[in-house]
Amino acid sequence: MKALCWYGTGDVRVEEVPEPVIENGRDAIIRITSTAICGSDLHLYNGYMPTMEKGDVLGHENMGEVVEIGSDVKNLKVGDRVVIPFNMACGNCFFCNKELFSLCDNSNPNAEMAKKMMGHSPSGLFGYSHLLGGFAGGQAEYLRVPYADVGPLVLPADVPDEKLLFLSDIFPTGYMAAENCGIEDGDTVAIWGCGPVAQFAIKSAWMLGAGRVIAIDNVLERLELAAASSAETINFDDVDVFDALMEMTDGRGPDRCIDCVGCEAHAGGTLDGTLDALNTSIFLATDRPHVLRQTIMSCRKGGTISIPGVYIGYGDKIPIGAAMNKGLTIKQGQTHTHKYMPMLLEKIVSGEIDPSFVITHELPLDDAPQAYGMFKDKKDGCIKVVLKP
Ligand SMILES: NC(=O)c1ccc[n+]([C@@H]2O[C@H](COP(=O)([O-])OP(=O)(O)OC[C@H]3O[C@@H](n4cnc5c(N)ncnc54)[C@H](O)[C@@H]3O)[C@@H](O)[C@H]2O)c1
Ligand SMILES: [Zn+2]
Ligand SMILES: [Zn+2]
């Protein structure tokens, strides 16, 4: 079959690879009908994620049709149309029982490697390094889905892929990001980044009772899309973000701050950005936490910071003293996708939201290498790419 394979920084190729087969009674094989490129894939494409190997198949935002099931899978049948959460969960460990699915104790076969770096291992992920399981992703014609008796959600036939695909990741991620900041009615919520995750965080902040949403980026079409969701916007090329936020909130700062940027923040010519560039180039740090610093400095005293943006290893000069003395709450994590999918599907079916609003490009899988370059460089107004194998 055809699949998109990683070969190194800026080097992904569509190649012929063996079709996946059932390896375990709890597996299913899915014929992919739609798969998307995520900002998280850029951390692989840009070479920030360790333990990638040449030939690894990428893609964790997947949906399709069930073509084969293992003997223990009773909830699916061949022909079902499903969307697949980007993380894998066993459904019955300590963490799964608490609905903390992205922390599943059983789904990462390379847990020992992750424990050395983090103390404990998070769940396995599709197409996201050997540290997180070494599982093939779904930017391919077929995908093996482990724990298929727990993850895939069966979908209604009459709703198009474009409205359902983002249940696999970015809609639940934006929703959990907003939920994690504990929005109280009327709160001002500031959101760093206007990428796809941030666009869903904006919509979700409104759903959860925000009174004002302020969105920050420097890409004009992304700022415009945020404004179309009734966010006020700040272009960080034009103004100092801290000063602008203080001016907009009478000096108090936003009640809730969401970092939808993560480890690869742009920091222009700032002092901390220059230090980050130096530190990461000589392996003294892996992450560039410019946005995290800004959220901590800007958030109002006693406020909350939510971090859906991915951080990988070690960040430098994170102002923990400001966070402590201002009494901030910080919540973060990979999304517990399984927990949110059924509830968010209802919002789509009822017409409360149409997630396809973020799609700017729909392309054949063969065009994936060019699509990665375009998405990375934000060329041609690219906000979200859907690939059709
Ligand atoms: N927690 C999870 O489970 C989860 C799931 C999906 C994605 N993510 C992460 O969320 C983040 C966003 O994903 P995406 O798909 O929207 O990515 P994206 O790369 O399309 O968007 C990131 C946006 O941040 C903007 N940006 C860069 N520097 C900035 C700064 N200093 N201030 C404000 N904005 C800045 C960029 O211009 C871009 O528009 C990534 O780190 C991704 O890995 C996490
Ligand atoms: Zn993703
Ligand atoms: Zn589990």
Coordinates of C-alpha atoms and ligand atoms in Angstrom, one line a residue:
M1 CA 0.0 0.0 0.0
K2 CA 1.0 3.7 -0.2
A3 CA 2.1 5.5 3.0
L4 CA 3.8 8.7 4.0
C5 CA 7.1 7.9 5.5
W6 CA 9.5 10.0 7.6
Y7 CA 13.1 10.1 6.5
G8 CA 14.6 13.1 8.4
T9 CA 14.2 16.8 9.0
G10 CA 12.1 18.2 6.1
D11 CA 12.1 14.9 4.3
V12 CA 8.9 12.8 4.0
R13 CA 8.1 10.5 1.1
V14 CA 5.1 8.6 -0.2
E15 CA 6.3 5.0 -0.6
E16 CA 5.0 1.4 -1.0
V17 CA 5.0 -0.4 2.3
P18 CA 3.5 -3.7 3.4
E19 CA -0.2 -3.7 4.3
P20 CA -0.9 -4.0 8.0
V21 CA -2.3 -7.2 9.4
I22 CA -4.2 -8.2 12.6
E23 CA -1.5 -8.9 15.2
N24 CA -3.8 -9.2 18.3
G25 CA -7.4 -10.1 19.0
R26 CA -8.2 -6.6 19.9
D27 CA -6.9 -5.1 16.6
A28 CA -8.9 -3.8 13.7
I29 CA -7.7 -2.8 10.2
I30 CA -9.2 0.4 8.8
R31 CA -9.2 1.6 5.2
I32 CA -8.4 5.2 5.6
T33 CA -10.9 7.6 3.8
S34 CA -9.5 10.9 5.3
T35 CA -6.4 11.8 7.3
A36 CA -5.1 15.2 8.3
I37 CA -1.7 16.8 8.9
C38 CA -1.4 18.2 12.4
G39 CA 0.8 20.9 14.0
S40 CA 2.2 18.0 16.1
D41 CA 3.4 16.4 12.8
L42 CA 5.5 19.5 12.3
H43 CA 7.5 18.7 15.4
L44 CA 8.5 15.4 13.7
Y45 CA 9.0 17.1 10.3
N46 CA 11.2 19.8 11.9
G47 CA 13.3 17.2 13.7
Y48 CA 12.4 18.1 17.3
M49 CA 11.1 14.7 18.4
P50 CA 13.7 12.1 19.3
T51 CA 13.5 8.4 18.5
M52 CA 12.1 8.7 15.0
E53 CA 13.4 6.1 12.5
K54 CA 13.8 6.3 8.7
G55 CA 10.7 4.8 7.1
D56 CA 8.3 5.5 10.0
V57 CA 4.7 6.0 8.7
L58 CA 3.2 9.3 10.0
G59 CA -0.4 10.3 10.7
H60 CA -2.6 10.4 13.9
E61 CA -5.8 12.1 12.7
N62 CA -7.5 9.3 11.0
M63 CA -10.9 8.0 9.9
G64 CA -12.2 5.3 7.6
E65 CA -14.0 2.1 7.1
V66 CA -13.5 -1.1 9.1
V67 CA -12.2 -3.9 6.8
E68 CA -11.1 -6.5 9.3
I69 CA -11.5 -7.2 13.0
G70 CA -9.7 -9.3 15.5
S71 CA -11.5 -12.1 17.4
D72 CA -12.0 -10.0 20.6
V73 CA -13.5 -6.9 18.9
K74 CA -17.3 -7.1 19.6
N75 CA -18.2 -3.4 19.2
L76 CA -17.3 -3.0 15.5
K77 CA -18.3 -4.9 12.4
V78 CA -16.7 -4.9 8.9
G79 CA -18.1 -1.9 6.9
D80 CA -18.5 0.4 9.9
R81 CA -17.5 4.0 9.4
V82 CA -15.2 5.1 12.3
V83 CA -13.1 7.9 13.6
I84 CA -10.0 6.9 15.5
P85 CA -8.6 8.8 18.6
F86 CA -4.9 9.8 18.1
N87 CA -3.9 8.0 21.3
M88 CA -4.4 4.4 22.3
A89 CA -6.0 3.3 25.5
C90 CA -6.6 -0.2 27.0
G91 CA -9.8 0.8 28.6
N92 CA -9.3 -0.9 32.0
C93 CA -6.1 0.3 33.7
F94 CA -5.9 2.7 36.7
F95 CA -5.8 5.7 34.3
C96 CA -8.4 4.5 31.8
N97 CA -10.8 3.9 34.7
K98 CA -10.4 7.6 35.6
E99 CA -11.0 8.6 31.9
L100 CA -7.4 9.8 31.7
F101 CA -7.0 7.9 28.4
S102 CA -3.9 9.7 27.2
L103 CA -2.1 8.4 30.3
C104 CA -3.0 4.7 29.7
D105 CA -0.5 2.5 31.4
N106 CA -0.7 -0.4 28.9
S107 CA -0.7 1.0 25.3
N108 CA 3.0 2.0 25.0
P109 CA 5.2 -1.1 24.3
N110 CA 8.3 1.2 24.7
A111 CA 7.2 2.5 28.1
E112 CA 10.7 1.8 29.6
M113 CA 12.2 4.3 27.1
A114 CA 9.6 7.0 28.0
K115 CA 10.1 6.3 31.7
K116 CA 13.8 7.2 31.5
M117 CA 12.8 10.6 30.1
M118 CA 9.6 11.4 32.0
G119 CA 9.5 9.2 35.1
H120 CA 6.4 7.5 33.8
S121 CA 5.1 6.7 30.3
P122 CA 2.1 8.3 28.6
S123 CA -0.1 6.2 26.2
G124 CA 1.0 5.0 22.8
L125 CA 0.3 7.3 19.9
F126 CA -0.2 6.6 16.2
G127 CA 2.7 7.7 14.0
Y128 CA 4.5 9.6 16.7
S129 CA 8.0 8.2 17.4
H130 CA 9.3 5.0 19.0
L131 CA 9.3 6.7 22.4
L132 CA 5.5 6.7 22.2
G133 CA 5.2 3.2 20.9
G134 CA 6.6 3.0 17.3
F135 CA 3.1 2.5 15.9
A136 CA 2.6 3.2 12.2
G137 CA 0.3 6.2 11.5
G138 CA -2.7 6.6 9.1
Q139 CA -1.3 8.8 6.4
A140 CA -1.6 5.7 4.4
E141 CA -4.2 3.5 2.6
Y142 CA -4.7 1.2 5.6
L143 CA -4.1 1.4 9.4
R144 CA -3.8 -1.2 12.1
V145 CA -5.7 0.0 15.2
P146 CA -4.7 -1.7 18.5
Y147 CA -7.3 -1.6 21.3
A148 CA -10.0 -1.3 18.6
D149 CA -12.6 -2.5 21.2
V150 CA -12.0 0.8 23.0
G151 CA -11.0 3.6 20.7
P152 CA -12.8 3.9 17.4
L153 CA -16.2 5.7 17.4
V154 CA -18.8 4.5 15.0
L155 CA -20.2 7.4 12.9
P156 CA -23.5 8.2 11.2
A157 CA -23.6 7.6 7.5
D158 CA -25.1 10.9 6.4
V159 CA -22.4 13.3 7.7
P160 CA -19.4 14.0 5.5
D161 CA -15.8 13.1 6.5
E162 CA -14.8 16.7 6.7
K163 CA -17.2 17.4 9.6
L164 CA -16.1 14.3 11.5
L165 CA -12.4 13.8 11.0
F166 CA -11.3 16.3 13.6
L167 CA -12.9 14.3 16.4
S168 CA -9.7 12.3 16.1
D169 CA -7.7 15.1 17.7
I170 CA -8.0 18.8 17.3
F171 CA -11.6 19.3 18.2
P172 CA -11.3 17.4 21.5
T173 CA -7.9 19.0 22.0
G174 CA -9.3 22.5 21.7
Y175 CA -12.2 21.6 23.9
M176 CA -10.1 20.0 26.7
A177 CA -7.8 23.0 26.5
A178 CA -10.7 25.3 27.2
E179 CA -12.2 23.0 29.9
N180 CA -8.8 22.8 31.6
C181 CA -8.7 26.5 32.3
G182 CA -11.9 26.4 34.3
I183 CA -13.7 29.2 32.6
E184 CA -16.2 31.1 34.8
D185 CA -19.1 33.0 33.2
G186 CA -17.9 36.1 31.5
D187 CA -14.2 35.4 31.9
T188 CA -11.6 36.9 29.4
V189 CA -9.7 34.0 27.8
A190 CA -6.5 34.8 25.9
I191 CA -5.3 32.2 23.4
W192 CA -1.8 32.1 22.0
G193 CA -1.7 30.8 18.4
C194 CA -4.4 30.8 15.8
G195 CA -3.6 27.4 14.3
P196 CA -6.2 24.6 14.0
V197 CA -6.0 23.7 17.7
A198 CA -6.4 27.3 18.7
Q199 CA -9.4 27.7 16.4
F200 CA -11.2 24.9 18.3
A201 CA -10.1 26.3 21.6
I202 CA -11.7 29.6 20.6
K203 CA -15.0 28.0 19.7
S204 CA -14.9 25.9 22.9
A205 CA -14.1 28.8 25.1
W206 CA -17.4 30.4 23.9
M207 CA -19.3 27.1 24.5
L208 CA -18.0 27.1 28.1
G209 CA -19.1 30.6 29.0
A210 CA -16.2 33.0 28.1
G211 CA -17.2 36.7 28.0
R212 CA -14.3 37.7 25.8
V213 CA -11.8 35.7 23.7
I214 CA -8.5 37.3 22.6
A215 CA -6.4 35.4 20.0
I216 CA -2.7 36.0 19.3
D217 CA -0.7 35.1 16.2
N218 CA 1.1 36.9 13.3
V219 CA -0.4 35.0 10.3
L220 CA -3.1 37.2 8.9
E221 CA -5.5 34.6 7.5
R222 CA -5.4 32.7 10.8
L223 CA -6.1 35.9 12.7
E224 CA -9.0 36.6 10.3
L225 CA -10.4 33.1 11.0
A226 CA -10.2 33.7 14.7
A227 CA -12.0 37.1 14.2
A228 CA -14.7 35.2 12.3
S229 CA -15.3 33.2 15.5
S230 CA -15.7 36.6 17.3
A231 CA -12.3 36.7 18.9
E232 CA -10.5 40.0 19.4
T233 CA -7.0 39.6 17.9
I234 CA -3.4 40.7 18.6
N235 CA -0.7 40.5 15.9
F236 CA 2.5 39.9 17.7
D237 CA 4.5 41.5 14.9
D238 CA 2.8 44.8 15.5
V239 CA 2.6 45.2 19.2
D240 CA 4.1 43.9 22.5
V241 CA 1.7 41.1 23.5
F242 CA 2.0 41.8 27.3
D243 CA 1.4 45.5 26.9
A244 CA -1.6 44.9 24.5
L245 CA -3.2 42.4 26.9
M246 CA -2.8 44.8 29.9
E247 CA -4.3 47.6 27.9
M248 CA -7.3 45.4 26.9
T249 CA -7.9 44.2 30.5
D250 CA -7.4 47.5 32.4
G251 CA -4.0 46.2 33.7
R252 CA -5.4 43.1 35.4
G253 CA -4.5 40.5 32.7
P254 CA -6.7 37.8 31.1
D255 CA -8.4 35.4 33.6
R256 CA -7.5 32.3 31.6
C257 CA -4.6 31.8 29.2
I258 CA -4.2 29.0 26.7
D259 CA -0.9 28.1 25.1
C260 CA -1.9 26.6 21.7
V261 CA 1.7 27.0 20.3
G262 CA 4.0 24.8 22.3
C263 CA 7.7 24.0 21.8
E264 CA 8.3 25.8 18.5
A265 CA 7.2 29.3 19.3
H266 CA 8.4 32.2 17.1
A267 CA 10.0 34.8 19.2
G268 CA 11.3 37.4 16.7
G269 CA 14.3 39.3 18.0
T270 CA 13.4 39.0 21.6
L271 CA 16.1 38.3 24.2
D272 CA 14.5 35.1 25.5
G273 CA 13.9 33.9 21.9
T274 CA 17.5 34.5 21.1
L275 CA 18.6 32.6 24.2
D276 CA 16.2 29.7 23.3
A277 CA 17.6 29.5 19.8
L278 CA 21.2 29.3 21.2
N279 CA 20.3 26.7 23.9
T280 CA 18.4 24.4 21.5
S281 CA 21.3 24.6 19.0
I282 CA 23.8 23.4 21.5
F283 CA 21.4 20.8 23.1
L284 CA 21.1 22.7 26.5
A285 CA 17.4 22.7 25.9
T286 CA 14.9 21.0 23.6
D287 CA 12.0 23.4 23.7
R288 CA 11.5 27.1 23.1
P289 CA 9.0 28.2 25.7
H290 CA 8.6 31.8 24.7
V291 CA 4.8 31.6 24.7
L292 CA 4.6 29.7 28.1
R293 CA 6.7 32.5 29.6
Q294 CA 4.3 35.1 28.1
T295 CA 1.2 33.3 29.5
I296 CA 2.7 33.2 33.0
M297 CA 3.6 36.9 32.9
S298 CA 0.3 38.0 31.4
C299 CA -2.2 35.9 33.3
R300 CA -4.1 37.7 36.0
K301 CA -3.3 36.8 39.6
G302 CA -5.1 33.7 40.7
G303 CA -5.9 32.8 37.1
T304 CA -5.4 29.6 35.1
I305 CA -3.1 28.5 32.3
S306 CA -3.9 25.6 30.1
I307 CA -1.2 24.1 27.9
P308 CA -2.4 21.9 25.0
G309 CA 0.7 23.0 22.9
V310 CA 3.2 20.2 22.9
Y311 CA 6.4 20.4 24.9
I312 CA 8.9 17.7 24.4
G313 CA 11.7 17.7 27.0
Y314 CA 13.4 20.6 28.7
G315 CA 12.7 24.3 28.6
D316 CA 14.8 27.1 30.1
K317 CA 13.9 30.1 32.2
I318 CA 10.3 29.3 32.8
P319 CA 9.3 31.9 35.4
I320 CA 8.1 29.5 38.0
G321 CA 8.6 32.3 40.6
A322 CA 5.9 34.5 38.9
A323 CA 3.6 31.5 38.6
M324 CA 4.0 30.7 42.3
N325 CA 3.7 34.2 43.6
K326 CA 0.8 35.1 41.4
G327 CA -1.1 31.9 42.6
L328 CA -1.6 30.5 39.1
T329 CA -3.1 27.1 38.3
I330 CA -1.5 25.3 35.4
K331 CA -3.2 22.4 33.7
Q332 CA -1.9 20.6 30.6
G333 CA -1.6 17.3 28.8
Q334 CA -2.2 15.2 25.7
T335 CA -5.9 15.1 25.2
H336 CA -8.1 12.3 26.7
T337 CA -9.7 12.1 23.3
H338 CA -11.8 9.0 24.0
K339 CA -13.6 10.9 26.7
Y340 CA -14.7 13.8 24.5
M341 CA -15.5 12.1 21.2
P342 CA -19.2 11.0 21.8
M343 CA -20.2 14.4 23.3
L344 CA -18.6 16.4 20.6
L345 CA -20.1 14.2 17.9
E346 CA -23.5 15.2 19.2
K347 CA -22.6 18.8 18.8
I348 CA -21.7 18.2 15.2
V349 CA -24.8 16.1 14.4
S350 CA -27.0 18.7 16.1
G351 CA -25.5 21.4 13.9
E352 CA -24.0 23.4 16.9
I353 CA -20.6 23.3 15.1
D354 CA -19.2 22.4 11.7
P355 CA -15.5 21.6 12.3
S356 CA -14.8 21.7 8.5
F357 CA -14.4 25.5 8.9
V358 CA -10.6 25.1 9.4
I359 CA -9.9 23.1 6.2
T360 CA -8.1 25.1 3.5
H361 CA -6.7 22.2 1.4
E362 CA -7.9 18.8 0.4
L363 CA -5.3 16.8 -1.5
P364 CA -4.4 13.2 -2.6
L365 CA -2.0 11.3 -0.4
D366 CA 0.6 11.5 -3.2
D367 CA 0.8 15.3 -2.6
A368 CA 1.6 14.9 1.1
P369 CA 5.3 15.9 0.9
Q370 CA 4.4 19.2 -0.7
A371 CA 1.5 19.6 1.7
Y372 CA 3.9 19.3 4.7
G373 CA 6.1 22.0 3.3
M374 CA 3.1 24.3 2.6
F375 CA 1.6 23.8 6.0
K376 CA 5.0 24.4 7.7
D377 CA 5.6 27.6 5.8
K378 CA 2.0 28.7 6.0
K379 CA 2.0 29.2 2.2
D380 CA -1.1 29.5 0.0
G381 CA -3.2 30.5 3.1
C382 CA -2.8 26.9 4.4
I383 CA -4.4 26.3 7.8
K384 CA -5.5 22.6 7.7
V385 CA -4.8 19.9 5.1
V386 CA -6.9 16.8 4.7
L387 CA -5.3 14.0 2.7
K388 CA -7.3 11.5 0.7
P389 CA -5.4 8.1 0.2
Ligands
LIG1 N1 -2.3 18.3 23.7 C1 -2.6 17.6 22.6 O1 -3.1 16.5 22.8 C2 -2.3 18.1 21.3 C3 -3.1 17.7 20.2 C4 -2.9 18.3 18.9 C5 -1.9 19.3 18.8 N2 -1.2 19.7 19.9 C6 -0.2 20.8 19.8 O2 -0.9 22.0 19.7 C7 0.0 23.0 19.1 C8 -0.8 23.7 18.0 O3 -1.2 22.7 17.0 P1 -1.7 23.3 15.5 O4 -2.1 22.1 14.7 O5 -2.7 24.4 15.8 O6 -0.3 23.9 15.0 P2 0.1 25.0 14.0 O7 1.6 24.9 13.9 O8 -0.7 25.1 12.8 O9 -0.2 26.4 14.8 C9 0.6 27.0 15.7 C10 0.4 28.5 15.5 O10 1.1 29.2 16.5 C11 1.6 30.4 16.0 N3 2.7 31.0 16.8 C12 4.0 30.7 16.7 N4 4.7 31.5 17.6 C13 3.7 32.2 18.2 C14 3.8 33.2 19.3 N5 5.0 33.6 19.8 N6 2.7 33.8 19.7 C15 1.5 33.4 19.2 N7 1.3 32.5 18.2 C16 2.5 31.9 17.7 C17 1.9 30.1 14.5 O11 2.0 31.2 13.7 C18 0.8 29.1 14.2 O12 -0.3 29.7 13.6 C19 1.2 22.2 18.6 O13 2.2 22.3 19.5 C20 0.7 20.7 18.6 O14 1.7 19.8 18.7 C21 -1.4 19.1 21.1
ZN2 ZN -2.8 16.0 15.9
ZN3 ZN -5.3 1.9 30.0

